[in-house]
Tab-separated table of C-alpha atoms in Angstrom:
chain	number	residue	atom	x	y	z
A	945	ASP	CA	-18.883	-1.689	8.639
A	946	ALA	CA	-15.996	-2.376	6.255
A	947	LYS	CA	-14.244	-5.685	6.746
A	948	THR	CA	-10.674	-5.915	7.938
A	949	THR	CA	-8.007	-8.542	7.408
A	950	GLN	CA	-5.357	-9.275	10.029
A	951	PRO	CA	-2.794	-12.057	10.404
A	952	PRO	CA	-4.025	-14.592	12.959
A	953	SER	CA	-0.864	-14.517	15.045
A	954	MET	CA	2.487	-12.788	15.474
A	955	ASP	CA	5.478	-13.076	17.774
A	956	CYS	CA	7.642	-10.270	19.077
A	957	ALA	CA	10.673	-10.209	21.335
A	958	GLU	CA	10.357	-8.152	24.490
A	959	GLY	CA	11.815	-4.684	24.063
A	960	ARG	CA	11.427	-4.706	20.305
A	961	ALA	CA	8.789	-2.859	18.325
A	962	ALA	CA	5.653	-4.820	17.477
A	963	ASN	CA	4.157	-3.874	14.115
A	964	LEU	CA	0.653	-5.188	13.612
A	965	PRO	CA	-0.770	-4.827	10.095
A	966	CYS	CA	-4.384	-4.460	9.049
A	967	ASN	CA	-5.949	-4.370	5.628
A	968	HIS	CA	-9.190	-2.442	5.137
A	969	SER	CA	-9.375	-1.946	1.397
A	970	THR	CA	-13.131	-1.225	1.337
A	971	ILE	CA	-13.055	1.531	3.951
A	972	SER	CA	-15.407	4.445	3.324
A	973	GLY	CA	-14.500	8.092	3.572
A	974	ASN	CA	-16.331	8.603	6.867
A	975	GLU	CA	-14.988	5.491	8.595
A	976	TYR	CA	-12.309	5.604	11.243
A	977	VAL	CA	-9.734	2.919	11.975
A	978	TYR	CA	-9.887	1.736	15.593
A	979	TRP	CA	-7.571	-0.590	17.449
A	980	TYR	CA	-8.502	-2.534	20.548
A	981	ARG	CA	-6.795	-5.303	22.438
A	982	GLN	CA	-8.033	-7.986	24.775
A	983	ILE	CA	-5.793	-9.454	27.384
A	984	HIS	CA	-6.882	-12.877	28.583
A	985	SER	CA	-9.967	-12.790	30.813
A	986	GLN	CA	-10.344	-9.015	30.573
A	987	GLY	CA	-12.639	-6.706	28.650
A	988	PRO	CA	-11.460	-5.231	25.338
A	989	GLN	CA	-9.270	-2.183	25.854
A	990	TYR	CA	-9.270	0.849	23.570
A	991	ILE	CA	-5.811	1.650	22.178
A	992	ILE	CA	-6.033	4.307	19.478
A	993	HIS	CA	-8.014	5.449	16.467
A	994	GLY	CA	-7.533	7.648	13.401
A	995	LEU	CA	-9.150	8.854	10.214
A	996	LYS	CA	-6.312	9.569	7.794
A	997	ASN	CA	-3.465	11.174	9.707
A	998	ASN	CA	-0.983	9.177	11.741
A	999	GLU	CA	-1.762	9.180	15.452
A	1000	THR	CA	0.306	8.587	18.575
A	1001	ASN	CA	-0.594	8.259	22.222
A	1002	GLU	CA	1.003	6.835	25.340
A	1003	MET	CA	0.198	3.279	24.300
A	1004	ALA	CA	0.931	3.089	20.588
A	1005	SER	CA	1.256	4.723	17.195
A	1006	LEU	CA	-1.117	4.269	14.288
A	1007	ILE	CA	0.170	4.615	10.752
A	1008	ILE	CA	-2.503	4.856	8.021
A	1009	THR	CA	-1.495	4.653	4.372
A	1010	GLU	CA	-2.314	7.584	2.131
A	1011	ASP	CA	-5.015	5.633	0.284
A	1012	ARG	CA	-6.414	4.517	3.689
A	1013	LYS	CA	-6.611	0.906	2.548
A	1014	SER	CA	-4.302	-0.380	5.247
A	1015	SER	CA	-2.813	0.586	8.573
A	1016	THR	CA	-0.201	-0.535	11.082
A	1017	LEU	CA	-0.347	-0.415	14.843
A	1018	ILE	CA	3.070	0.029	16.405
A	1019	LEU	CA	3.910	-0.829	19.994
A	1020	PRO	CA	7.354	0.786	20.219
A	1021	HIS	CA	8.817	-1.320	23.035
A	1022	ALA	CA	6.741	-4.452	23.560
A	1023	THR	CA	6.598	-6.018	27.011
A	1024	LEU	CA	5.234	-9.334	28.202
A	1025	ARG	CA	2.111	-7.489	29.371
A	1026	ASP	CA	1.370	-6.583	25.751
A	1027	THR	CA	0.599	-10.231	24.974
A	1028	ALA	CA	-3.029	-10.078	23.838
A	1029	VAL	CA	-5.399	-10.333	20.902
A	1030	TYR	CA	-5.348	-7.105	18.879
A	1031	TYR	CA	-8.403	-6.087	16.893
A	1032	CYS	CA	-8.440	-3.663	13.977
A	1033	ILE	CA	-11.926	-2.285	13.331
A	1034	VAL	CA	-13.295	0.271	10.895
A	1035	ARG	CA	-16.286	2.199	12.104
A	1036	ALA	CA	-18.341	5.241	11.191
A	1037	SER	CA	-18.243	7.926	13.829
A	1038	THR	CA	-21.944	8.384	14.432
A	1039	GLY	CA	-25.385	7.080	13.690
A	1040	THR	CA	-26.587	3.514	13.359
A	1041	ALA	CA	-23.222	2.460	11.972
A	1042	SER	CA	-21.437	3.528	15.127
A	1043	LYS	CA	-21.268	0.044	16.614
A	1044	LEU	CA	-17.973	-1.864	16.791
A	1045	THR	CA	-17.901	-5.168	14.940
A	1046	PHE	CA	-15.038	-7.389	16.059
A	1047	GLY	CA	-13.279	-9.828	13.773
A	1048	THR	CA	-10.867	-12.519	14.877
A	1049	GLY	CA	-7.897	-10.215	15.434
A	1050	THR	CA	-4.166	-10.920	15.711
A	1051	ARG	CA	-2.867	-12.876	18.667
A	1052	LEU	CA	0.404	-11.185	19.648
A	1053	GLN	CA	2.785	-13.232	21.754
A	1054	VAL	CA	5.628	-11.249	23.336
A	1055	THR	CA	8.526	-13.464	24.374
A	1056	LEU	CA	11.691	-13.042	26.418
B	1237	ASP	CA	-13.182	7.723	36.512
B	1238	ALA	CA	-14.635	4.418	37.678
B	1239	GLY	CA	-15.104	3.041	34.194
B	1240	VAL	CA	-17.965	0.777	33.131
B	1241	ILE	CA	-19.165	-1.254	36.088
B	1242	GLN	CA	-20.794	-4.623	35.634
B	1243	SER	CA	-22.402	-7.003	38.094
B	1244	PRO	CA	-22.303	-9.783	38.931
B	1245	ARG	CA	-18.751	-10.643	37.846
B	1246	HIS	CA	-19.485	-14.326	38.005
B	1247	GLU	CA	-22.777	-16.214	38.045
B	1248	VAL	CA	-23.575	-19.891	37.987
B	1249	THR	CA	-27.225	-20.740	37.555
B	1250	GLU	CA	-29.390	-23.695	36.706
B	1251	MET	CA	-31.069	-24.117	33.377
B	1252	GLY	CA	-34.494	-22.504	33.337
B	1253	GLN	CA	-33.658	-19.826	35.876
B	1254	GLU	CA	-33.837	-16.114	35.155
B	1255	VAL	CA	-30.538	-14.259	34.911
B	1256	THR	CA	-30.165	-10.498	35.185
B	1257	LEU	CA	-26.906	-8.780	34.335
B	1258	ARG	CA	-26.398	-5.165	35.309
B	1259	CYS	CA	-24.339	-2.323	33.928
B	1260	LYS	CA	-23.471	1.186	34.986
B	1261	PRO	CA	-21.944	3.120	32.076
B	1262	ILE	CA	-19.356	5.851	32.363
B	1263	SER	CA	-21.039	9.048	33.499
B	1264	GLY	CA	-21.932	11.326	30.604
B	1265	HIS	CA	-21.718	8.666	27.923
B	1266	ASP	CA	-24.749	8.506	25.630
B	1267	TYR	CA	-24.158	5.121	23.965
B	1268	LEU	CA	-24.406	1.792	25.756
B	1269	PHE	CA	-23.588	-1.575	24.212
B	1270	TRP	CA	-24.081	-5.199	25.272
B	1271	TYR	CA	-21.696	-7.778	23.797
B	1272	ARG	CA	-21.366	-11.523	24.298
B	1273	GLN	CA	-18.145	-13.495	23.898
B	1274	THR	CA	-17.773	-17.233	23.399
B	1275	MET	CA	-14.921	-19.349	22.098
B	1276	MET	CA	-16.972	-20.446	19.106
B	1277	ARG	CA	-18.412	-17.093	18.016
B	1278	GLY	CA	-16.004	-14.514	19.390
B	1279	LEU	CA	-17.304	-11.081	20.380
B	1280	GLU	CA	-20.857	-10.421	19.192
B	1281	LEU	CA	-22.876	-7.248	19.569
B	1282	LEU	CA	-26.264	-8.033	21.075
B	1283	ILE	CA	-27.887	-4.609	21.344
B	1284	TYR	CA	-27.002	-0.966	21.728
B	1285	PHE	CA	-28.730	2.129	23.047
B	1286	ASN	CA	-28.356	5.812	22.306
B	1287	ASN	CA	-29.724	8.232	24.889
B	1288	ASN	CA	-31.475	5.294	26.600
B	1289	VAL	CA	-33.314	4.278	23.402
B	1290	PRO	CA	-32.575	0.889	21.804
B	1291	ILE	CA	-31.138	1.510	18.340
B	1292	ASP	CA	-30.196	-1.936	17.057
B	1293	ASP	CA	-31.222	-5.203	18.704
B	1294	SER	CA	-30.606	-7.402	15.681
B	1295	GLY	CA	-27.927	-9.293	17.565
B	1296	MET	CA	-30.223	-10.459	20.343
B	1297	PRO	CA	-30.313	-14.215	19.801
B	1298	GLU	CA	-33.964	-14.879	20.648
B	1299	ASP	CA	-36.945	-13.783	22.675
B	1300	ARG	CA	-35.452	-15.173	25.842
B	1301	PHE	CA	-33.085	-12.195	25.826
B	1302	SER	CA	-34.228	-8.690	26.704
B	1303	ALA	CA	-32.411	-5.480	27.551
B	1304	LYS	CA	-33.561	-2.266	29.147
B	1305	MET	CA	-32.074	1.098	29.906
B	1306	PRO	CA	-34.437	2.929	32.274
B	1307	ASN	CA	-32.057	5.846	32.739
B	1308	ALA	CA	-28.681	7.128	31.626
B	1309	SER	CA	-26.797	5.415	34.427
B	1310	PHE	CA	-28.199	1.893	34.405
B	1311	SER	CA	-28.954	-0.967	32.029
B	1312	THR	CA	-29.935	-4.598	32.415
B	1313	LEU	CA	-29.666	-7.647	30.214
B	1314	LYS	CA	-32.088	-10.379	31.166
B	1315	ILE	CA	-32.222	-13.997	30.069
B	1316	GLN	CA	-35.397	-15.905	30.869
B	1317	PRO	CA	-35.339	-18.852	30.848
B	1318	SER	CA	-31.611	-19.482	30.711
B	1319	GLU	CA	-30.099	-22.402	28.800
B	1320	PRO	CA	-26.619	-23.989	28.895
B	1321	ARG	CA	-25.804	-22.499	25.480
B	1322	ASP	CA	-26.125	-19.032	27.025
B	1323	SER	CA	-22.912	-19.664	28.960
B	1324	ALA	CA	-20.538	-16.885	27.919
B	1325	VAL	CA	-18.898	-13.679	29.035
B	1326	TYR	CA	-21.233	-10.719	28.680
B	1327	PHE	CA	-19.627	-7.313	28.271
B	1328	CYS	CA	-21.212	-3.929	28.693
B	1329	ALA	CA	-19.568	-0.918	27.065
B	1330	SER	CA	-20.259	2.790	26.748
B	1331	SER	CA	-19.122	5.715	24.647
B	1332	LEU	CA	-19.673	9.357	23.848
B	1333	GLY	CA	-19.670	8.685	20.110
B	1334	GLY	CA	-15.932	8.056	19.868
B	1335	ALA	CA	-13.935	5.347	21.583
B	1336	ILE	CA	-16.003	2.634	23.252
B	1337	TYR	CA	-14.942	1.582	26.745
B	1338	PHE	CA	-15.690	-1.885	28.059
B	1339	GLY	CA	-16.391	-3.256	31.490
B	1340	GLU	CA	-14.663	-6.316	32.860
B	1341	GLY	CA	-17.528	-8.602	31.940
B	1342	SER	CA	-20.008	-10.896	33.630
B	1343	TRP	CA	-19.015	-14.567	33.408
B	1344	LEU	CA	-22.193	-16.621	33.122
B	1345	THR	CA	-22.348	-20.383	33.450
B	1346	VAL	CA	-25.689	-22.136	33.007
B	1347	VAL	CA	-25.686	-25.743	34.177
């Protein structure tokens, strides 16, 4: 799996957009970008994933640069319940490389 | 959908005892993963199965750890004998080749 680089921590005011960056400059053509988060004492939660097009779902938006070397996860209106560690992971879709390898992630603190 | 179900949620055991953690994946999923999380090492993949067959067990720390998947709806992770350094949260997860969905974890304390 390609390695990713994320800032160790970020703060965001409640109600504002949280933009979490991720660098994955060695990503391969068949690797997807996945985002997960882990709220304290819970299992990791799937947020969103994409290959090269921008993606949006009910939780977040994923913006992938044209060269695919970086991406940004956007939480449009952060709430206190979004405080968590956010993991950016690149992963092939199938085969023996289909496992998720977690790094250290970004600890997002949403404040009043 | 019930999600990935793990049991027990919490276990405290004495060093040297056998520990068995259980997992029921999401129905229809063909991949099953076992992860371990500690403060020191973060989230580590221990082993994963595809269609009940172990594919990669390179993350299993030593011979004291074993995992089985006798059918598509059940898997176990066994530690025998357990040691204090095995204290961690053990997560089971499943997928259908895309997003991987995690259970709530089994919190293991070995004293």
